[in-house]
CSV table of C-alpha atoms and ligand atoms in Angstrom, one decimal:
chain,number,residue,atom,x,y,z
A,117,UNK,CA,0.0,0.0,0.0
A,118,UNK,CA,1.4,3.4,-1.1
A,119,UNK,CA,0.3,7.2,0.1
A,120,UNK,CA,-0.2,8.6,-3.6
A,121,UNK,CA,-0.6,12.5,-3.9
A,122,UNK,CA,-2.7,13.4,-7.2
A,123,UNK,CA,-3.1,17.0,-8.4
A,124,UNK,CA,-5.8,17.4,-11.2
A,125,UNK,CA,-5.5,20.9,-13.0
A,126,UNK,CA,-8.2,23.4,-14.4
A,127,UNK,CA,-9.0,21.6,-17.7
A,128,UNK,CA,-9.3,18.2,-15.8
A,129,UNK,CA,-11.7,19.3,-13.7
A,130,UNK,CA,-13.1,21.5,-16.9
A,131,UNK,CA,-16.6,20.5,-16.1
A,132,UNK,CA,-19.0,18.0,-14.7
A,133,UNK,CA,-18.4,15.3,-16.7
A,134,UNK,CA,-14.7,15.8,-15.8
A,135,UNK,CA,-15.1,16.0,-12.3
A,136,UNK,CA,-16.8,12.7,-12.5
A,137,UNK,CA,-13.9,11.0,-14.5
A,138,UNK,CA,-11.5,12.5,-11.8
A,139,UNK,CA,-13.6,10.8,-9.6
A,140,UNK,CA,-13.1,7.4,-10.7
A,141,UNK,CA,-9.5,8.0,-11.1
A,142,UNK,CA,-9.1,8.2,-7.3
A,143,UNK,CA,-11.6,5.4,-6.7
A,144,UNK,CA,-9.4,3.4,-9.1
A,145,UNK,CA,-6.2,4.3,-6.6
A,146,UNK,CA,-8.3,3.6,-3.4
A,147,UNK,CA,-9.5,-0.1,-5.2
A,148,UNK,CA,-6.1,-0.8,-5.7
A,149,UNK,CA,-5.1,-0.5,-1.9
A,150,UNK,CA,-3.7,2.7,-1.8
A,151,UNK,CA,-3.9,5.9,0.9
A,152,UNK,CA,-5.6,8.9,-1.7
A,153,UNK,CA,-4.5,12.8,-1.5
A,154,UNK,CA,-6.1,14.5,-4.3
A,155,UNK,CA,-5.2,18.1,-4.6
A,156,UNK,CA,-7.2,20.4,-7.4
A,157,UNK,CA,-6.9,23.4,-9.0
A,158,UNK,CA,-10.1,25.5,-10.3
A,159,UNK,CA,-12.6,24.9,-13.0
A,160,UNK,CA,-10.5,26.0,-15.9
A,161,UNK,CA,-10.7,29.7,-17.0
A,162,UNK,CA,-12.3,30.2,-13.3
A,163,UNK,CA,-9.3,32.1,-12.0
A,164,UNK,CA,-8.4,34.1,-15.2
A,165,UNK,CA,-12.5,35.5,-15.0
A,166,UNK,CA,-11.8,36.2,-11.4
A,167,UNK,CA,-8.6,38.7,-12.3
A,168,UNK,CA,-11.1,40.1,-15.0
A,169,UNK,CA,-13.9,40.8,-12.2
A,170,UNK,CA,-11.2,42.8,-10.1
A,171,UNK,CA,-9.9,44.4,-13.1
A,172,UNK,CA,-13.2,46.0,-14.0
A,173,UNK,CA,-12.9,48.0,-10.5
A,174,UNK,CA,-10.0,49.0,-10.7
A,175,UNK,CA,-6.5,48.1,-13.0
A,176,UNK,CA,-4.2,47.8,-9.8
A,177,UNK,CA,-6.3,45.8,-7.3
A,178,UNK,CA,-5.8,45.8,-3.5
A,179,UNK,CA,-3.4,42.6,-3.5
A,180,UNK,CA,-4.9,41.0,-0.2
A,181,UNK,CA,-8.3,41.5,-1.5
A,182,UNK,CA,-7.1,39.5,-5.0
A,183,UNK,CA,-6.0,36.9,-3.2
A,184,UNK,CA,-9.5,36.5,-0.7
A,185,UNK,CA,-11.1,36.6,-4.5
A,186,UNK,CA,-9.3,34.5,-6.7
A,187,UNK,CA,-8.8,31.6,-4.1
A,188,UNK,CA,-12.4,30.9,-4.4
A,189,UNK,CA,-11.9,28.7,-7.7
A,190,UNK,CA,-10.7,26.1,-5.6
A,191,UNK,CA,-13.4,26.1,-3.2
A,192,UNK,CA,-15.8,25.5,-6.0
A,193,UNK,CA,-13.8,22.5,-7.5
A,194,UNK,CA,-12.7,20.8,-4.2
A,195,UNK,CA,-16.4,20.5,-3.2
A,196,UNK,CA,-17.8,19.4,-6.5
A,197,UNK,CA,-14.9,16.4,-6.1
A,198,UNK,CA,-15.6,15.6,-2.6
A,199,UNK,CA,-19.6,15.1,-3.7
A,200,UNK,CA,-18.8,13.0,-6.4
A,201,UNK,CA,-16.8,10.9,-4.6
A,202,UNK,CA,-19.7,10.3,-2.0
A,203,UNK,CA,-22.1,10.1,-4.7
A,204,UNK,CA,-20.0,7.1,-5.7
A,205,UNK,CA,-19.7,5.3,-1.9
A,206,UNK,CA,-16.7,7.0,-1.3
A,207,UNK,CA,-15.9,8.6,1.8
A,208,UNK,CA,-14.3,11.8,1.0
A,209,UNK,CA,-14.3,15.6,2.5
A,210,UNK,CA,-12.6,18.7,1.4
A,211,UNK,CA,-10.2,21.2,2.6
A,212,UNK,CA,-9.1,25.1,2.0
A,213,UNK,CA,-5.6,25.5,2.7
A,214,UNK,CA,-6.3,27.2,5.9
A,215,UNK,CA,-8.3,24.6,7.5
A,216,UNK,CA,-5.2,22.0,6.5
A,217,UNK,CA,-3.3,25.2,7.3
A,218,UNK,CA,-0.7,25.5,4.6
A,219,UNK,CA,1.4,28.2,6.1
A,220,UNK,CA,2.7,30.9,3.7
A,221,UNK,CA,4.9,33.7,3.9
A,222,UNK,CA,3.0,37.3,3.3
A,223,UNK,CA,3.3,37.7,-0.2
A,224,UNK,CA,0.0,38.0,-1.6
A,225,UNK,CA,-0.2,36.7,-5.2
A,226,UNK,CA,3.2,34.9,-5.4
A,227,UNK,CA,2.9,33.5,-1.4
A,228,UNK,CA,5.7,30.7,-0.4
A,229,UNK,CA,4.9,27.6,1.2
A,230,UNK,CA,6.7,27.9,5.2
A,231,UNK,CA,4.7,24.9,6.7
A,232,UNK,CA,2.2,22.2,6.1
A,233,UNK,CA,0.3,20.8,9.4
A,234,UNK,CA,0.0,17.1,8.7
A,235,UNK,CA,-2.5,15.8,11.5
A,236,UNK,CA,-6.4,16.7,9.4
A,237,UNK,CA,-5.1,14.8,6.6
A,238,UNK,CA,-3.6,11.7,8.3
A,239,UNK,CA,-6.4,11.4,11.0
A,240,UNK,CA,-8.7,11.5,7.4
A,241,UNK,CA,-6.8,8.9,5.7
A,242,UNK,CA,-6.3,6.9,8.8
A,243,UNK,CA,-10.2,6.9,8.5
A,244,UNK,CA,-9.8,5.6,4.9
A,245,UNK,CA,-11.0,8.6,3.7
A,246,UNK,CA,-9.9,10.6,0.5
A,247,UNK,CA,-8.9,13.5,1.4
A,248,UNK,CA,-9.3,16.7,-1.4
A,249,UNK,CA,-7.4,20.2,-0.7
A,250,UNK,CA,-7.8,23.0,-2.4
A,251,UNK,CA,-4.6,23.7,-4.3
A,252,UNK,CA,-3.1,27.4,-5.2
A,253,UNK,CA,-3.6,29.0,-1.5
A,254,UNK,CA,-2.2,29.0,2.0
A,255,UNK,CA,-3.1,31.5,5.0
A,256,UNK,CA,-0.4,34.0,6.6
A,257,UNK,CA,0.8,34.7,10.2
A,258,UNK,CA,-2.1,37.2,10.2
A,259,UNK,CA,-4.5,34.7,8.9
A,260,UNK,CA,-4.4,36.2,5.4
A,261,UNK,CA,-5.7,34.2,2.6
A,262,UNK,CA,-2.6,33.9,0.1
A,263,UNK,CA,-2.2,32.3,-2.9
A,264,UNK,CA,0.8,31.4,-4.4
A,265,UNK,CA,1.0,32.2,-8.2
A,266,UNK,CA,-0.5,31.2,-11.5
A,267,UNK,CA,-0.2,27.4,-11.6
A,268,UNK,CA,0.2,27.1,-8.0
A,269,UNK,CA,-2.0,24.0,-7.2
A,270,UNK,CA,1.3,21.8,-8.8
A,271,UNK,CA,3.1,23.7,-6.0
A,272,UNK,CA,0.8,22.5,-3.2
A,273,UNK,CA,0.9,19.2,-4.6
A,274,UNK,CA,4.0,18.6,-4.1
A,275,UNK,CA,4.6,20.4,-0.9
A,276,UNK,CA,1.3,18.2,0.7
A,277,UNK,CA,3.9,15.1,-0.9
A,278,UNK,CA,6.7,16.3,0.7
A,279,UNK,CA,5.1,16.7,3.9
A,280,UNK,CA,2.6,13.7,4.3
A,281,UNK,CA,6.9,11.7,2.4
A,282,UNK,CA,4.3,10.4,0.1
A,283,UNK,CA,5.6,7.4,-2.5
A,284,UNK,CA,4.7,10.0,-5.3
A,285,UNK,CA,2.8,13.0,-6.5
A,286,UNK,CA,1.0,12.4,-9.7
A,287,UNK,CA,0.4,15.3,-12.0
A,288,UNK,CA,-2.5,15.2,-14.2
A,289,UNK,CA,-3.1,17.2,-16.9
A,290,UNK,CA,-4.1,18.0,-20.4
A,291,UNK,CA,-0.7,16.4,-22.3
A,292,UNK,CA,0.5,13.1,-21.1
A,293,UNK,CA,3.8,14.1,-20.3
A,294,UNK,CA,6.7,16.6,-20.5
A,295,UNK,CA,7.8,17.3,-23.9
A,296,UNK,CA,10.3,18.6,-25.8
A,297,UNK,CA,8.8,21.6,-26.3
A,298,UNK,CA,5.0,22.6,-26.1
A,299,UNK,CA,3.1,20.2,-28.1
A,300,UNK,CA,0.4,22.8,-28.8
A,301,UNK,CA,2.4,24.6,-30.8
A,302,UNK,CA,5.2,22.2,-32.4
A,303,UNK,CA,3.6,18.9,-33.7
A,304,UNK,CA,6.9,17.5,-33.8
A,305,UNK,CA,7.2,17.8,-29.9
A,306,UNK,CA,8.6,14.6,-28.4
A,307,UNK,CA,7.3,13.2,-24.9
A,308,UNK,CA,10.2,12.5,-22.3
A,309,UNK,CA,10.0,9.3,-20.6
A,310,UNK,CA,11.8,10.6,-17.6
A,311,UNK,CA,13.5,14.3,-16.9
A,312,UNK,CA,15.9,15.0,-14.4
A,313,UNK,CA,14.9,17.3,-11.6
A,314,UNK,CA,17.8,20.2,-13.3
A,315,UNK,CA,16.1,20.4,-16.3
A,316,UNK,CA,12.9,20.7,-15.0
A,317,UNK,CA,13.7,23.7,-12.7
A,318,UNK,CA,15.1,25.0,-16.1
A,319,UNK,CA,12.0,24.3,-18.3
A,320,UNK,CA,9.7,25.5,-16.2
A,321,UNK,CA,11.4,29.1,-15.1
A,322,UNK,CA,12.0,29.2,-18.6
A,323,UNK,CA,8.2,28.9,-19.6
A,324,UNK,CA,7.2,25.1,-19.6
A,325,UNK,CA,3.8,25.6,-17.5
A,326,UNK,CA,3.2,22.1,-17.3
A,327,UNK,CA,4.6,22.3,-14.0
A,328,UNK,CA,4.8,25.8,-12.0
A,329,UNK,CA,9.3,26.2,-11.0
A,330,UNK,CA,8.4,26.0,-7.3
A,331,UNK,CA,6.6,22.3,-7.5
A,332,UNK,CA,9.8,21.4,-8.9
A,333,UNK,CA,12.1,23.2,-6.2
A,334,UNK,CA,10.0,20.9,-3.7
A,335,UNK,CA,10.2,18.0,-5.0
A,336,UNK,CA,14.4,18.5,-5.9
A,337,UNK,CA,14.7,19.3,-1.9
A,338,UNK,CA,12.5,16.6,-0.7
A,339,UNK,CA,13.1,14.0,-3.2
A,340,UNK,CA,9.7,13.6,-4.5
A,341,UNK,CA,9.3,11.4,-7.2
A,342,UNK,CA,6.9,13.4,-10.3
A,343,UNK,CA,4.7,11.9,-12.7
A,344,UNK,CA,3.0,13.8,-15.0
A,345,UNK,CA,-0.1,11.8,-16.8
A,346,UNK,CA,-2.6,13.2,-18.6
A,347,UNK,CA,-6.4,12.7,-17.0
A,348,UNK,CA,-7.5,11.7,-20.2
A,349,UNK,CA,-6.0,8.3,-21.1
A,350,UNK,CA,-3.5,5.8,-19.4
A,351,UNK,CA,-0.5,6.1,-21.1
A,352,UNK,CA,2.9,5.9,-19.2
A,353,UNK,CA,3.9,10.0,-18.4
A,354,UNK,CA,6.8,11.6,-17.6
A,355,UNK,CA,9.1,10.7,-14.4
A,356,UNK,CA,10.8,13.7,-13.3
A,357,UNK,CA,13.4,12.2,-10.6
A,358,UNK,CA,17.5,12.4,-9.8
A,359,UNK,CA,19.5,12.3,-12.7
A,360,UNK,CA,20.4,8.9,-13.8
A,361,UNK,CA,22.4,7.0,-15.8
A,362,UNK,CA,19.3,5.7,-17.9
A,363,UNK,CA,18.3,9.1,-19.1
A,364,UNK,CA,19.0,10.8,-22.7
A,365,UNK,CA,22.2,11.6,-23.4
A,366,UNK,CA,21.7,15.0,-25.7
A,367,UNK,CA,23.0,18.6,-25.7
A,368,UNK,CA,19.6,20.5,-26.1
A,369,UNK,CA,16.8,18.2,-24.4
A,370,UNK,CA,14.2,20.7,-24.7
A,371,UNK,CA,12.8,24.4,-26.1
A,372,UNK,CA,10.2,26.7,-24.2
A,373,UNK,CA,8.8,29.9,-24.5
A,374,UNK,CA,7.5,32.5,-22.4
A,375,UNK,CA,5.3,35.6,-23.3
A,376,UNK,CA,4.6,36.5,-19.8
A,377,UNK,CA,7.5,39.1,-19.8
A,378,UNK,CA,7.4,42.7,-20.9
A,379,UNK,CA,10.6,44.5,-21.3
A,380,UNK,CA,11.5,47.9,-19.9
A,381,UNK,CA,14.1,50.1,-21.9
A,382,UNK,CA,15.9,53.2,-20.1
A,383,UNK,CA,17.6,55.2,-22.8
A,384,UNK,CA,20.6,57.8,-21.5
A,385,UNK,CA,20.7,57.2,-17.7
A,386,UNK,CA,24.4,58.3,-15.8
A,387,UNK,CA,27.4,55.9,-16.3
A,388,UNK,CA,28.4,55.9,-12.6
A,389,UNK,CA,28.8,53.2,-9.7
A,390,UNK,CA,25.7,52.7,-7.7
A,391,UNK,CA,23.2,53.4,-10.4
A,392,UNK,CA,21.9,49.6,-11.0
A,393,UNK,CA,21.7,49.5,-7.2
A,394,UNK,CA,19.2,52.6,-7.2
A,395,UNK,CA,17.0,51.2,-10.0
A,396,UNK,CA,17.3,47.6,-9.0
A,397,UNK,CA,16.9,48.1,-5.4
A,398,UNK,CA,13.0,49.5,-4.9
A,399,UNK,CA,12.3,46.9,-7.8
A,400,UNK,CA,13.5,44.1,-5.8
A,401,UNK,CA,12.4,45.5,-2.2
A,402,UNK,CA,8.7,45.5,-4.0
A,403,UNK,CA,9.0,41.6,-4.8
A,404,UNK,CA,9.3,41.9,-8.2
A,405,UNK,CA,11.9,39.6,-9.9
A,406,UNK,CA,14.1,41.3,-12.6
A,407,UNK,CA,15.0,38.4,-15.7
A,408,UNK,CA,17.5,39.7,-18.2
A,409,UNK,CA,19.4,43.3,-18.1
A,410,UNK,CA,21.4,44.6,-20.8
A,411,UNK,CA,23.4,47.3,-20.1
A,412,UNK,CA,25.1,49.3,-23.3
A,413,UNK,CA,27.1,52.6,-23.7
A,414,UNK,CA,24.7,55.3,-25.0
A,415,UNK,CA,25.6,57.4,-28.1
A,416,UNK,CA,27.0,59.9,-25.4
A,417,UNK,CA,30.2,59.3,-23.3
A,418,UNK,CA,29.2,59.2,-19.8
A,419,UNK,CA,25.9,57.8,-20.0
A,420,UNK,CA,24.5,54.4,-21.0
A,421,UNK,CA,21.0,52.8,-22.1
A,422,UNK,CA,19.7,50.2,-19.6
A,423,UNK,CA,16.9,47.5,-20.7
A,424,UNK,CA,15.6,44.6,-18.7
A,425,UNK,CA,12.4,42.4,-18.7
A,426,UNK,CA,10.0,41.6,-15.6
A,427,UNK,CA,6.6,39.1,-15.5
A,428,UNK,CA,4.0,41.0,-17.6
A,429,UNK,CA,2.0,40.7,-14.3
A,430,UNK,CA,4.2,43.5,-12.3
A,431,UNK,CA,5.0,45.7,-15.7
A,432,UNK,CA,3.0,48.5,-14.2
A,433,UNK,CA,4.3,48.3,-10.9
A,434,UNK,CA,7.7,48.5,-12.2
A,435,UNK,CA,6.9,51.5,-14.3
A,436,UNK,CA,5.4,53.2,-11.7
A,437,UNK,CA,8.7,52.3,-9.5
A,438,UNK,CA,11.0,53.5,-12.3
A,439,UNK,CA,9.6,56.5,-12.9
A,440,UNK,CA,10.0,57.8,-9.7
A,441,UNK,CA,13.8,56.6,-9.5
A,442,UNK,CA,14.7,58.4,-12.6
A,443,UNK,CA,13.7,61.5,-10.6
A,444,UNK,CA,16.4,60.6,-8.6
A,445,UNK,CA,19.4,59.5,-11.0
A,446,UNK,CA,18.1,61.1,-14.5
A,447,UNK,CA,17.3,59.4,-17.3
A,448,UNK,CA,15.8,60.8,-20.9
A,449,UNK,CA,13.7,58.5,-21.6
A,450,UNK,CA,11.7,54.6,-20.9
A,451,UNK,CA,10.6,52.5,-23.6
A,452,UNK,CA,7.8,49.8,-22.8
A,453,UNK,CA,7.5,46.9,-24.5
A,454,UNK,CA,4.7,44.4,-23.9
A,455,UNK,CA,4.8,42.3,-27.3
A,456,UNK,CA,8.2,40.0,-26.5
A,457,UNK,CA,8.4,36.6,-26.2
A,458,UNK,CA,11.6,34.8,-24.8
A,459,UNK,CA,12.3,31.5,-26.6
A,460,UNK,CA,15.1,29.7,-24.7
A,461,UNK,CA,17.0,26.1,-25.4
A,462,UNK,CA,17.6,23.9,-22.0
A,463,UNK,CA,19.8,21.0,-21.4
A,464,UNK,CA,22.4,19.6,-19.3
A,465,UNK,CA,24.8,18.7,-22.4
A,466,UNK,CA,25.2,21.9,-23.0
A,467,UNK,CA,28.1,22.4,-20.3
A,468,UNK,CA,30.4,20.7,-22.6
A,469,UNK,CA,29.8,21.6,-25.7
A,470,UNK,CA,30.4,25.1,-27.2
A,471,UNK,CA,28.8,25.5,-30.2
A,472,UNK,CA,25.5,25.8,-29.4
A,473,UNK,CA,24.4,28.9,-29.2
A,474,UNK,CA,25.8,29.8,-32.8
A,475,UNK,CA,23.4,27.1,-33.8
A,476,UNK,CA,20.8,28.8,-32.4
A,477,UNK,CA,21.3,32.3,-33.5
A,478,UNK,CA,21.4,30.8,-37.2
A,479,UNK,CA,18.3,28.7,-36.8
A,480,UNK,CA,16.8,32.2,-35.3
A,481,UNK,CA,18.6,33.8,-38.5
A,482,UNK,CA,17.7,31.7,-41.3
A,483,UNK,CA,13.8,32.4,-40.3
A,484,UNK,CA,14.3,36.6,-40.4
A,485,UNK,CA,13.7,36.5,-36.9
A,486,UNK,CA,15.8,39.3,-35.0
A,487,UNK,CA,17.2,39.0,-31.4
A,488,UNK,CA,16.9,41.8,-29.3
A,489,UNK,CA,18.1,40.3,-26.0
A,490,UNK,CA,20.3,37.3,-25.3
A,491,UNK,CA,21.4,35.7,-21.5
A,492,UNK,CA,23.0,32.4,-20.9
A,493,UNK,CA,24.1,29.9,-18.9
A,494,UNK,CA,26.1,26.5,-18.2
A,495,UNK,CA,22.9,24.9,-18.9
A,496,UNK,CA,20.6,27.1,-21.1
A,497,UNK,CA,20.6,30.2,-23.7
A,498,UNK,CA,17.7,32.3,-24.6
A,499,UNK,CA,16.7,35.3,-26.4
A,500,UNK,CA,14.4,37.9,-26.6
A,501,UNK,CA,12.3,38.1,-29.7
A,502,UNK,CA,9.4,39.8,-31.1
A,503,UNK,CA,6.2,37.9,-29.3
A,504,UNK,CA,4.8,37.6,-33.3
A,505,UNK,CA,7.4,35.3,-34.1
A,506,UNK,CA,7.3,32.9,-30.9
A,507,UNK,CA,5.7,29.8,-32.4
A,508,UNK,CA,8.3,29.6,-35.4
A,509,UNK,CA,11.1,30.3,-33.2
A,510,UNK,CA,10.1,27.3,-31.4
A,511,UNK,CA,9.6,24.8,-34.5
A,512,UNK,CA,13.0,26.6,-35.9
A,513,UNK,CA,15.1,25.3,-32.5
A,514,UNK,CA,13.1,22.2,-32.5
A,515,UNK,CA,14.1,21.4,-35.9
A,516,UNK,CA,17.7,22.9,-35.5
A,517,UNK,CA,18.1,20.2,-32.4
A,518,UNK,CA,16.8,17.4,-33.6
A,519,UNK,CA,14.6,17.3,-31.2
A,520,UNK,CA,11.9,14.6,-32.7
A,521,UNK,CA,14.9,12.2,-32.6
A,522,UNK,CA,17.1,11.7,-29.6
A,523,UNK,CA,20.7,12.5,-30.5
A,524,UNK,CA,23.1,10.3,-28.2
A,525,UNK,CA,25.9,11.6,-27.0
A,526,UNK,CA,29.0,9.9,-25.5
A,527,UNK,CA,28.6,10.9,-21.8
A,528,UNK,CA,26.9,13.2,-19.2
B,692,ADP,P1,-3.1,22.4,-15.7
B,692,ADP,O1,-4.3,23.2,-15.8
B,692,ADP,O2,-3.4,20.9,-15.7
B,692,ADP,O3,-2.2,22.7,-14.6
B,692,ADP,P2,-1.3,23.8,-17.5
B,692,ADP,O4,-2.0,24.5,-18.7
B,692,ADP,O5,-0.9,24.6,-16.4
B,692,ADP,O6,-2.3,22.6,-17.1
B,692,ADP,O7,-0.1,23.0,-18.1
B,692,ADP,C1,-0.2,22.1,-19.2
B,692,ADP,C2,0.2,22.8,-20.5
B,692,ADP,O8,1.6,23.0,-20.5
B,692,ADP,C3,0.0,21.9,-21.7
B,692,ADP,O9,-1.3,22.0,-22.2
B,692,ADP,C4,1.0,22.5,-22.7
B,692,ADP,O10,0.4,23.4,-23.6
B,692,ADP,C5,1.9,23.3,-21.8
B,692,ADP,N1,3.4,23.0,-22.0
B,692,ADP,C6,4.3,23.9,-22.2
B,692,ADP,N2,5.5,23.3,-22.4
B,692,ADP,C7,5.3,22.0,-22.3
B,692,ADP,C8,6.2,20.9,-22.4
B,692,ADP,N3,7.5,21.0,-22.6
B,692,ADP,N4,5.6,19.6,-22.2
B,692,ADP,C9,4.3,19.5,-21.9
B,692,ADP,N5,3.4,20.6,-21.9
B,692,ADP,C10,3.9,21.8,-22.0
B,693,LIG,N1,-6.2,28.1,-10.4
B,693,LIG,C1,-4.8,28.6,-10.4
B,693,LIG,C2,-4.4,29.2,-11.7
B,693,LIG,O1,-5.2,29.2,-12.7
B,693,LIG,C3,-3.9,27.6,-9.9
B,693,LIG,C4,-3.6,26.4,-10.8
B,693,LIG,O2,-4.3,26.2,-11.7
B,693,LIG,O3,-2.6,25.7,-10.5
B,693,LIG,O4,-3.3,29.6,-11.8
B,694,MG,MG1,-0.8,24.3,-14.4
């Protein structure tokens, strides 16, 4: 008998029908002897119509109130599972994080998970009851509702797994498995019978949604076995795990994109020491996390043009905050742009091998596609691009990789 943690996402739990299908999921994990934790997000396209709600008051809503709003998905989706399960002869009942009490920091909208009281859940399961939490949300020191950022019910997930040392967290969702790259967009996309926990952090800060970075984090610290299935069929999924010795020996083992960014250009600003401190400072101090900068010379000695990208969530926040810095330090003039996409290749071959980012900047090339950013590291490269051009930047590197074929190299 095995303590399995299952996290269904919005599209799973789309609808009735689905809810009911999830249903006999679990019941099929309870029949075959094992301790059920099923964790879910919202009814898909709840919480995006919640944000739209607040946004018809006012463009910048109160962040604590957001967070008392768009929580409520859950609440919707955890009960629906919890009757269907009864409805069934199940025994089931459902939590909000507070009553588990998932402990958060206070950061309302991108909250961390501090602490996860075990006791509710194993008393339930001890009473062979399934026990369904309401993923995405945690309450504060001050009994604040948080919640803890777009696609955060893979986060609780695997932070109820880690807690509870369950055998494994399943992930379902709408693909069967971690790809290559996105295969919505590139029909050439390859699934990944298993990924190592490295590349995973990397694919997913670098825009592979199918499971939110922090999930990942967790399950690196704690050791939490991943698999990612789709809710729709039974196929094998994706095992994201320790590197081993049995996984695919390539350079570039995966592409993503991200359009979630928005760049921020400041033309002319003073060429002196402790100007990045006094931009990047009240940026940081507001909880906003800067990606790339580029810093160049301007046309005039003395001064230089600064650009850098930040979530398209906080872009007006950060304009407001760097307006009123350029009061202080000068500046001529900012720039805003919203339509960028970041395309980035990931994999742990990379660290030996040197040509790979000429490859990409001629794949990039050969389809007209300028780069207006570029960052690196041992293990990935990406570059900013015009948002327009995202999907064929994506099928470019794909193609450029190999990608639909594993190419074996001679070691890790
Ligand atoms: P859920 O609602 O179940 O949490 P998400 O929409 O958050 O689902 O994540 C699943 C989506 O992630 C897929 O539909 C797919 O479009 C996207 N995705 C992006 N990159 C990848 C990848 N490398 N492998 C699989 N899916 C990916
Ligand atoms: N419902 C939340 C969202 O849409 C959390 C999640 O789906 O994981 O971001
Ligand atoms: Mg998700």
């Amino acid at each position: 008998m095995a303590l399995v943690v299952q996290k269904y996402g919005g599209t799973s739990v789309g609808d009735i029908e689905r809810i009911k299908n999830v249903a006999s999921r679990v019941i099929a994990t309870k029949k075959q002897g094992h301790d059920v934790v099923v964790v879910v997000s919202a009814m898909a396209g709840e919480t995006d119509k919640l944000i739209r709600l607040a946004q018809q008051v006012t463009p910048n809503p109160d962040e604590r109130e957001l967070d008392v709003l768009i929580s409520t998905g859950e609440q919707v989706s955890i009960a629906l599972l919890a009757i269907a399960l009864k409805s069934m002869g199940y025994d089931a009942k459902s939590y909000l994080g507070f009553q588990i009490k998932i402990a958060t920091d206070s950061v309302f909208g991108k909250a961390r998970i501090m602490d996860i009281q075990k006791e509710r859940i194993r008393n339930d399961l001890k009473e062979n009851r399934v026990v369904v939490v309401a993923g995405f949300q945690g309450i504060d020191e001050s009994n604040n509702i948080t919640t803890l950022g777009r696609g955060g019910s893979d986060t609780s997930a695997v932070a109820i797994a880690a807690a509870l040392e369950a055998d494994v967290c399943e992930i379902y969702t709408d693909v069967d498995g971690v790809y290559t790259t996105d295969p919505n967009i590139c029909e050439k996309a390859r699934k990944l019978s298993k990924i190592s926990y490295d590349e995973m952090l990397e694919m997913a800060s670098l825009g592979a949604k199918v499971l939110q970075i922090r999930s990942v984090e967790f399950a690196k610290k704690y050791n939490v076995p991943i698999h990612v299935r789709s809710s729709f069929n039974d196929n094998p999924g994706t095992l994201v795990c320790k590197e081993d010795r049995e996984m695919e020996r390539v350079v570039v083992s995966g592409v993503t994109y991200n359009k979630n960014e928005a760049k921020i250009e400041i033309m002319h600003v003073p060429d002196v020491p402790g100007i990045a401190a006094k931009l990047f400072k009240p940026i940081a101090d507001a909880n906003i996390v800067v990606d790339m900068i580029i810093q160049t010379s301007s046309t005039e000695k003395g001064f230089a043009d600064v650009a850098f990208t930040v979530p398209k969530s906080d872009f007006s926040k950060t304009l407001q905050i760097v307006k009123s810095s350029l009061k202080e330090i000068g500046g001529k003039e900012i720039n805003a742009d919203e339509n960028i996409a970041k395309v980035s290749i990931v994999g742990v071959g990379m660290r030996s091998h040197s040509s790979v980012a000429a490859q990409m900047f001629s794949a990039l090339a050969k389809e007209g596609i300028n780069i207006h950013m570029i960052s690196t590291s041992e293990i990935k490269i990406s570059c900013i691009i015009d948002a327009k051009y995202t999907e064929l930047a994506v099928r470019a590197l794909h193609d450029a990789f190999g990608l639909d074929k594993p190419e074996v190299t001679e070691e890790r």
